[in-house]
mmCIF file of C-alpha atoms and ligand atoms in Angstrom:
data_model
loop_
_atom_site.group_PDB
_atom_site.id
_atom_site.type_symbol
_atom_site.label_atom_id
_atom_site.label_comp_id
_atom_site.label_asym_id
_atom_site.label_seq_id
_atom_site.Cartn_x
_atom_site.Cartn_y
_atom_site.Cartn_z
ATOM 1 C CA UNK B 265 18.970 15.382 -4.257
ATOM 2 C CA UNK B 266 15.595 13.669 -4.228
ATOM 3 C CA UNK B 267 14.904 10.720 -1.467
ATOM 4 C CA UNK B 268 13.171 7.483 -3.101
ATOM 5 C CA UNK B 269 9.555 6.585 -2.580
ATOM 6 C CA UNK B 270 9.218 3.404 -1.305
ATOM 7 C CA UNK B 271 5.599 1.315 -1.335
ATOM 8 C CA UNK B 272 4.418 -2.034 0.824
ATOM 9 C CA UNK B 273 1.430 -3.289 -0.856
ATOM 10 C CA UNK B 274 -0.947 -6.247 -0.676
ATOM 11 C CA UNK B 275 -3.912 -8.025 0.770
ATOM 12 C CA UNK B 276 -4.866 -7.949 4.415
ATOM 13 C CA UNK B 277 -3.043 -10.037 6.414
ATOM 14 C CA UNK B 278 -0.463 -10.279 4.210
ATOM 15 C CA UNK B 279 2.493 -8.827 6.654
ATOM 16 C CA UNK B 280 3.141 -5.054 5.442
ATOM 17 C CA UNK B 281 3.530 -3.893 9.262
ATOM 18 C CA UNK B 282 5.691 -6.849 10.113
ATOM 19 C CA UNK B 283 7.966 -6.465 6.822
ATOM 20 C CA UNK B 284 7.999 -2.654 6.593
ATOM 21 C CA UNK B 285 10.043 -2.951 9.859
ATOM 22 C CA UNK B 286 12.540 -5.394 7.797
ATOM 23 C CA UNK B 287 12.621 -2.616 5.466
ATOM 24 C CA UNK B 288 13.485 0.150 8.283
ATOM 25 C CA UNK B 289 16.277 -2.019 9.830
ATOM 26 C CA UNK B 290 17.858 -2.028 6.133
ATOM 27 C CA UNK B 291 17.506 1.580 5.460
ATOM 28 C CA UNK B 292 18.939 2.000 9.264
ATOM 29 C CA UNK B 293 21.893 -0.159 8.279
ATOM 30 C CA UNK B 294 22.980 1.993 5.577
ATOM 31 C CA UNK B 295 22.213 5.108 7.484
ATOM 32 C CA UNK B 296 19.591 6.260 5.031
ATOM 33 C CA UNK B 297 17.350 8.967 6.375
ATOM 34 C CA UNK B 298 13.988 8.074 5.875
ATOM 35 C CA UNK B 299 9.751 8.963 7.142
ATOM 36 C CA UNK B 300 7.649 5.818 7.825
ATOM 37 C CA UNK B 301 4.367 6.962 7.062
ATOM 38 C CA UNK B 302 0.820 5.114 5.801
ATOM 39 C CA UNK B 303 -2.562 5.595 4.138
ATOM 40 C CA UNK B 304 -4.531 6.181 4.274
ATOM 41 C CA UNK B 305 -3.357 8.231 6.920
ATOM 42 C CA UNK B 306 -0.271 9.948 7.864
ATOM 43 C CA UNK B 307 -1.100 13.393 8.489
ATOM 44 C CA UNK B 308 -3.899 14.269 11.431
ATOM 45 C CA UNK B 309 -6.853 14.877 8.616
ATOM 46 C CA UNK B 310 -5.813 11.642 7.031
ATOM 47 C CA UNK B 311 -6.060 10.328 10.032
ATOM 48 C CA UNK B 312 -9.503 11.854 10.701
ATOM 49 C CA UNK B 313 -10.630 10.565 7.048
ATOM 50 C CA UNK B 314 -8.803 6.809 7.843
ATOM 51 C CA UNK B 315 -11.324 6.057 10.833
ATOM 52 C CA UNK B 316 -14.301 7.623 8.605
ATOM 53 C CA UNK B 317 -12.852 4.721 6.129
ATOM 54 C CA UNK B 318 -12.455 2.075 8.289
ATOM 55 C CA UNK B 319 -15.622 2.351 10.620
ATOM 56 C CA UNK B 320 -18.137 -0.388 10.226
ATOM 57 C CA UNK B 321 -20.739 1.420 10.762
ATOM 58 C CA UNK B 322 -20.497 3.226 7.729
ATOM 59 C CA UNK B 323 -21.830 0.422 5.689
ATOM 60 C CA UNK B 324 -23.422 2.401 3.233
ATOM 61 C CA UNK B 325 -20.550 4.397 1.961
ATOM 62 C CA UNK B 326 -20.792 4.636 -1.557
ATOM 63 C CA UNK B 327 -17.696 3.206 -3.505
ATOM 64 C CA UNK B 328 -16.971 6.589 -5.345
ATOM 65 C CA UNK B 329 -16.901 8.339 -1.911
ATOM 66 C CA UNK B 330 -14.783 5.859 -0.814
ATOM 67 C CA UNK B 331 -12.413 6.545 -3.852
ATOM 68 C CA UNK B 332 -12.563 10.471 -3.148
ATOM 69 C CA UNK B 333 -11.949 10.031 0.336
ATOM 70 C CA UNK B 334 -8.822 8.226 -0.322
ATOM 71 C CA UNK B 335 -7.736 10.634 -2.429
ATOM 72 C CA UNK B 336 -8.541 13.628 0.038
ATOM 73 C CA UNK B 337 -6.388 11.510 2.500
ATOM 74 C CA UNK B 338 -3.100 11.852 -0.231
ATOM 75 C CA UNK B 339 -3.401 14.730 -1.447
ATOM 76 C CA UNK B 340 -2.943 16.161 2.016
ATOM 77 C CA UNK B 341 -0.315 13.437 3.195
ATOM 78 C CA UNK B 342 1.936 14.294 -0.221
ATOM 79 C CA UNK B 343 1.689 18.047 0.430
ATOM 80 C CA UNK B 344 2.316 18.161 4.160
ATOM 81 C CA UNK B 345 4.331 15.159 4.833
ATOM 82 C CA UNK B 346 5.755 12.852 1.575
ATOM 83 C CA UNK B 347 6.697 16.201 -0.974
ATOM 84 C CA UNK B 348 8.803 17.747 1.492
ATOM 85 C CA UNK B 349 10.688 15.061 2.491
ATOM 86 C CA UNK B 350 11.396 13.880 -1.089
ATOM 87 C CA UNK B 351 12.702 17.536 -1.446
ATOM 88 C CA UNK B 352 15.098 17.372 1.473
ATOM 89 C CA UNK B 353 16.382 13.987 0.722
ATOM 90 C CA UNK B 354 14.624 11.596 2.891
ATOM 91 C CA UNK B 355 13.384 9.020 1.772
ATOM 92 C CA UNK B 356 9.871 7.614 2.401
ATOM 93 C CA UNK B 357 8.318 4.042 3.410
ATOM 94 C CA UNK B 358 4.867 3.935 2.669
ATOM 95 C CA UNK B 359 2.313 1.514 4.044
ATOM 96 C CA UNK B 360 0.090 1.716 0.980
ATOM 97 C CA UNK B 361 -0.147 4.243 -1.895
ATOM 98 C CA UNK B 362 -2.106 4.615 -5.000
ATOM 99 C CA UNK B 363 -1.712 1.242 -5.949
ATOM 100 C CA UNK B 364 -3.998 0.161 -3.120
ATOM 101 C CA UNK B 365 -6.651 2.425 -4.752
ATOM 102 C CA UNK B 366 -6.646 0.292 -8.495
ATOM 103 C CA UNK B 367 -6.667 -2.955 -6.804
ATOM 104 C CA UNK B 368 -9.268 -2.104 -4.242
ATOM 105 C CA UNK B 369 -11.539 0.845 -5.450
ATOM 106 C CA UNK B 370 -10.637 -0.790 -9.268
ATOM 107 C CA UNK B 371 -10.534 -3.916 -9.378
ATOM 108 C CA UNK B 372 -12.543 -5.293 -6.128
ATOM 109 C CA UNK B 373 -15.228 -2.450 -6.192
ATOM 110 C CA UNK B 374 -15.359 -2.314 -10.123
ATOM 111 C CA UNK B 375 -14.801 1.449 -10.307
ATOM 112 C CA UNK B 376 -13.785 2.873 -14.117
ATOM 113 C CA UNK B 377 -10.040 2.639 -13.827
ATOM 114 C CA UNK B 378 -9.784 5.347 -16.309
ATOM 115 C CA UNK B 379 -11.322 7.734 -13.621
ATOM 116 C CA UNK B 380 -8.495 6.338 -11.047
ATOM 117 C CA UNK B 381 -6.073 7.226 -13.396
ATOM 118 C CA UNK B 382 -7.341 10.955 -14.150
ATOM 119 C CA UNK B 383 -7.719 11.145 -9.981
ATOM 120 C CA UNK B 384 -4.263 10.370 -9.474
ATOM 121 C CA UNK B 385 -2.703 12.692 -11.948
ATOM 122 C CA UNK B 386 -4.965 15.587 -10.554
ATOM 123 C CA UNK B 387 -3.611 14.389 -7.004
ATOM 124 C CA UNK B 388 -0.255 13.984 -7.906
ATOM 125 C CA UNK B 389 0.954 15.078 -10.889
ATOM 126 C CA UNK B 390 3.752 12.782 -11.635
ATOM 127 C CA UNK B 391 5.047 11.351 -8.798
ATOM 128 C CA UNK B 392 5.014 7.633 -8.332
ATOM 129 C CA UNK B 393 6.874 5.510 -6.029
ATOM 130 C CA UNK B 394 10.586 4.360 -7.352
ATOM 131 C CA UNK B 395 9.688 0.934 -5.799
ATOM 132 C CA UNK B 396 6.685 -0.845 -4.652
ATOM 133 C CA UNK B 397 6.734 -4.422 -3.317
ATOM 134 C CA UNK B 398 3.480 -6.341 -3.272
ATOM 135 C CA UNK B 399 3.594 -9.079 -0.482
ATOM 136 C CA UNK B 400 1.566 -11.670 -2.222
ATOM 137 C CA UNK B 401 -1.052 -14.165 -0.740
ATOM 138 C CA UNK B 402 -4.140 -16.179 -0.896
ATOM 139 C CA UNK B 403 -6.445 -14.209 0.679
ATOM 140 C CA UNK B 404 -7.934 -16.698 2.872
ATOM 141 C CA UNK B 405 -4.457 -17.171 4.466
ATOM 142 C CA UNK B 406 -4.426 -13.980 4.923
ATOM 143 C CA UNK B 407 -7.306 -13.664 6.496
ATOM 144 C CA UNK B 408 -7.114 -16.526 8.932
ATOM 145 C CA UNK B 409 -4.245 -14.562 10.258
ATOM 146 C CA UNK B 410 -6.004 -11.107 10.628
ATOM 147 C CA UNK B 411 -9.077 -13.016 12.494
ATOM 148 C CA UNK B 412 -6.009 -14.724 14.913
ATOM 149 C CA UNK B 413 -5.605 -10.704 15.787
ATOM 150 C CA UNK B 414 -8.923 -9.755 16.507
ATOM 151 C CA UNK B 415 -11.957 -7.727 15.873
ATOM 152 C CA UNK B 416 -12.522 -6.804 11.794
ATOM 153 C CA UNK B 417 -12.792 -3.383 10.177
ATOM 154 C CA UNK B 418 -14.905 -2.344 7.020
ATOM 155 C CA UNK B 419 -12.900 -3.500 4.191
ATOM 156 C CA UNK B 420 -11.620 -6.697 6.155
ATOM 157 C CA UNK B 421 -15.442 -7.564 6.985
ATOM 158 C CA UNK B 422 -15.800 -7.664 2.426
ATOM 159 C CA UNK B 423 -16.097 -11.404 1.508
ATOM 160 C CA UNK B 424 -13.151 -13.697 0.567
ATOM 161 C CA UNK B 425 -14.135 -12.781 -3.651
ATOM 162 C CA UNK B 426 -13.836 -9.339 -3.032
ATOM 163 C CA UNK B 427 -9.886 -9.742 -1.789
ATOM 164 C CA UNK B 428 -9.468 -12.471 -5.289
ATOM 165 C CA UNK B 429 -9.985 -9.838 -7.456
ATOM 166 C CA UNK B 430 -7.569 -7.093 -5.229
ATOM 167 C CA UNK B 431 -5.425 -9.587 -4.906
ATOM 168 C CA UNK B 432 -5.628 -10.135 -9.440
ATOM 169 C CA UNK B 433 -5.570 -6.454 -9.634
ATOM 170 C CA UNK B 434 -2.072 -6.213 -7.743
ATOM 171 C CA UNK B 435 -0.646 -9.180 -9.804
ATOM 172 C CA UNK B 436 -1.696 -7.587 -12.693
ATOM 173 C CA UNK B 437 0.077 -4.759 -12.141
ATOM 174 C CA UNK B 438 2.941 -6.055 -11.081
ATOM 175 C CA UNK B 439 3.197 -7.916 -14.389
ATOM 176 C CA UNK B 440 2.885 -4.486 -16.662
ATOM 177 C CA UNK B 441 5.654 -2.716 -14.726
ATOM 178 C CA UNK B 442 8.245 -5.263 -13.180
ATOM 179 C CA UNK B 443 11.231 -2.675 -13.414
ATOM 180 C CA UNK B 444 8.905 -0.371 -10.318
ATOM 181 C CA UNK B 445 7.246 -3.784 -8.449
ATOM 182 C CA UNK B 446 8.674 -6.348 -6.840
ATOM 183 C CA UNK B 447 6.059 -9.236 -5.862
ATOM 184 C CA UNK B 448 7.125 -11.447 -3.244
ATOM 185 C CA UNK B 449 5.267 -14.742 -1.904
ATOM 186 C CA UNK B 450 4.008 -13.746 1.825
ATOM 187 C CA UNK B 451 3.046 -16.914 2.195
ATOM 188 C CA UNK B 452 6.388 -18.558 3.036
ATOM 189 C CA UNK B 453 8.438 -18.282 6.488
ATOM 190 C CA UNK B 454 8.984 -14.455 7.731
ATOM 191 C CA UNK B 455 12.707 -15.430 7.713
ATOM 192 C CA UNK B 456 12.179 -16.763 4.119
ATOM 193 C CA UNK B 457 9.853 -13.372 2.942
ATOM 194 C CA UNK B 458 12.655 -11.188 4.662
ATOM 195 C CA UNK B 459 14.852 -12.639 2.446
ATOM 196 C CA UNK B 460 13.773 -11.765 -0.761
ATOM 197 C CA UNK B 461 12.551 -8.332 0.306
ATOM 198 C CA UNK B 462 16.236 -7.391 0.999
ATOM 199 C CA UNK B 463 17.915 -8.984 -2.012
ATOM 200 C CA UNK B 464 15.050 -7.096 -3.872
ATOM 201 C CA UNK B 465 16.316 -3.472 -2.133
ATOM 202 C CA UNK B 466 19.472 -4.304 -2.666
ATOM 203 C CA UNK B 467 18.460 -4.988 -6.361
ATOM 204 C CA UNK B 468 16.767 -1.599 -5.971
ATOM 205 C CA UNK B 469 19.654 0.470 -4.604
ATOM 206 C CA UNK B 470 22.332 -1.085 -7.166
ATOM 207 C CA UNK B 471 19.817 -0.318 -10.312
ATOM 208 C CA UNK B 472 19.416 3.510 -8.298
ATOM 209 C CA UNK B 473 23.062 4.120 -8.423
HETATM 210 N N1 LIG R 7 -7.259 0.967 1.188
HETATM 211 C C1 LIG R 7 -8.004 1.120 0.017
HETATM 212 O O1 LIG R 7 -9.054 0.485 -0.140
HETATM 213 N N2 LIG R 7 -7.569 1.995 -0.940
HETATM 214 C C2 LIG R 7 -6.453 2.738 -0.789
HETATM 215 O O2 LIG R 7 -6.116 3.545 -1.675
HETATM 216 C C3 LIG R 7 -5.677 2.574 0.431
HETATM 217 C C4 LIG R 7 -6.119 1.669 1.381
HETATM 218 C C5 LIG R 7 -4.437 3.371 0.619
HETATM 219 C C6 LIG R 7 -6.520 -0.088 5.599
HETATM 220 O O3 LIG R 7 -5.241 -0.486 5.234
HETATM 221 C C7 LIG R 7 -7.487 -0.412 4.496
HETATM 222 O O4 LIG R 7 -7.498 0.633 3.520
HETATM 223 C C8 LIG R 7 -7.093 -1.653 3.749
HETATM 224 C C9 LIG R 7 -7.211 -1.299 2.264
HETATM 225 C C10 LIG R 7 -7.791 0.064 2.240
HETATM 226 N N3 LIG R 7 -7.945 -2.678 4.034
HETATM 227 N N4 LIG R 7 -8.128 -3.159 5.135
HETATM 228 N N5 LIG R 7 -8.310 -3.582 6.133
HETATM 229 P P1 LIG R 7 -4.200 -1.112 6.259
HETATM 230 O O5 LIG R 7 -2.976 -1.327 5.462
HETATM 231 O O6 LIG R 7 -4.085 -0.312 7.457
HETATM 232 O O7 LIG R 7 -4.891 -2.472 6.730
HETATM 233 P P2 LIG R 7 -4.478 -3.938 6.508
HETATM 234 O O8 LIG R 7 -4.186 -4.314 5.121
HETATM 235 O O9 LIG R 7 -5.569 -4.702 7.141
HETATM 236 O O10 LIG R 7 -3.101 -4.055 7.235
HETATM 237 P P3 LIG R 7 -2.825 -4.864 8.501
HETATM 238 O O11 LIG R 7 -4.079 -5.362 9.126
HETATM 239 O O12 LIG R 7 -1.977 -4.027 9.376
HETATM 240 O O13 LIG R 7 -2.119 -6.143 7.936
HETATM 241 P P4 LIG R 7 -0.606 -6.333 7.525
HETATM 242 O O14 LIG R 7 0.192 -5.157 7.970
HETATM 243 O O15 LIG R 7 -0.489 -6.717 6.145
HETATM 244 O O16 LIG R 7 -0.198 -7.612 8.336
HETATM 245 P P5 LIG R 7 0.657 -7.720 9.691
HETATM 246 O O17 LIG R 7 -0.062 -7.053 10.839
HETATM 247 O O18 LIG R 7 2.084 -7.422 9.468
HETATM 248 O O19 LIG R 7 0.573 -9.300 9.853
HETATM 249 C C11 LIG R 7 -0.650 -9.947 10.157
HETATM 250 C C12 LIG R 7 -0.353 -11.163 11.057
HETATM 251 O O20 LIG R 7 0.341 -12.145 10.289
HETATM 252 C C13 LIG R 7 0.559 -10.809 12.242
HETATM 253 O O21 LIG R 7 0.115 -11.562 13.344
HETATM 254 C C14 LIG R 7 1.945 -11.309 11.784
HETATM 255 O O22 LIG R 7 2.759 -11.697 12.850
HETATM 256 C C15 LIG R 7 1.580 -12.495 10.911
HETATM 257 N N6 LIG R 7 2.561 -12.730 9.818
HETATM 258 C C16 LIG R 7 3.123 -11.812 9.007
HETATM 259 N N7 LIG R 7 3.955 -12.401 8.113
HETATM 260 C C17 LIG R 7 3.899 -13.731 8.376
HETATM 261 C C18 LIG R 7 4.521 -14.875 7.779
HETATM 262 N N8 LIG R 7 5.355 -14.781 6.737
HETATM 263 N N9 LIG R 7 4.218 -16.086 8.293
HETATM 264 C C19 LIG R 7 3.354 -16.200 9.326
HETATM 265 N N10 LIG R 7 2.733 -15.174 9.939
HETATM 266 C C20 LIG R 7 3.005 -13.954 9.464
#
């Protein structure tokens, strides 16, 4: 029996850490056996390639190393970490996947989303996530709140237009596949967000069974 993928996407800011936890406590309450894992990240050289990523100093990274390094990052974290817990049965919470990479590589950096697509089948064949919710906001909300917390990394130092069009690119693919995504307004109370995320699981579970 194969676990189910499970993806928290959106802009910064927008609450993924604070509603992936929502997500735990609901998978704990039904005894589901899951990994909580992120990118990129989640394995020690995706960890390694995350603060290459992040650091400000590297200003000059070129946006198609930027796509390759995010891609290094998975294709170790799905071997190592996401495959064989699928295999056994877990499932898996992701902070981010592949969708990150068409809204931000795609559509805020302009790279050719054909060459996204051709990355991710080399990288993964065809696994997708069974369920991706995309926490929805305007980005300068969002990023009034990520300023409250404190000093800014690479991508959150990108200007407020750069974040419109990742923000576009996640809507847009939300609206071409609504039976995987489930887009959610992050804008409203946590109580209020919390609240659709678990009628959406529970959507998700019922549809799974
Ligand atoms: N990236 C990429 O470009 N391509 C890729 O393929 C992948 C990633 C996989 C690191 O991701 C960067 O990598 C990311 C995109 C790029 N850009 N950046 N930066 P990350 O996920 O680690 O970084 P992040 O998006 O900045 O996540 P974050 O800073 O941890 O934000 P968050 O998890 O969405 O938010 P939060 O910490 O849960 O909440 C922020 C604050 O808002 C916090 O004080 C909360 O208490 C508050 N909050 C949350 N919800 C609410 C509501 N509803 N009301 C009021 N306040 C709230």
């Amino acid at each position: 029996m194969k676990g189910k993928f499970i993806t928290v996407e959106g802009t910064e800011g927008v609450g993924k850490t604070t509603n992936i936890q929502c997500i735990a406590s609901w998978l704990d309450e039904r005894g589901i056996a899951y990994i909580s894992t992120r990118e990129p990240g989640g394995t020690a050289l995706g960890e390694k390639i995350r603060g290459l990523l992040l650091d400000k100093e590297n200003t000059g990274m070129a946006a198609s190393a930027e796509l390759l390094l995010m891609f290094a990052a998975r294709a170790q974290h799905l071997e190592e970490k996401i495959i064989p817990a699928l295999e056994v049965g877990t499932w898996v919470l992701c902070d981010r996947f592949t969708d990150a990479t068409y809204a931000y590589q795609g559509f805020g950096r302009g790279l050719n989303l054909e060459h996204i697509k051709r990355l991710e089948a080399l990288v993964q064949g065809d696994l997708h996530p069974d369920f991706t919710l995309i926490l929805d906001i305007d980005p300068e909300l969002g990023m009034s709140r990520v300023r409250a917390r404190g000093e800014l990394d690479r991508f959150e130092s990108e200007a407020l237009e750069f974040f419109d069009r990742v923000r576009a690119g996640y809507r847009e693919r939300a609206s071409d596949n609504p039976s995987r995504y489930c887009l959610v307004d992050a804008s409203s109370p946590l109580a209020v967000v919390q609240e659709h995320i678990v009628a959406a699981l529970n959507a998700f579970v019922g549809g799974a069974e």
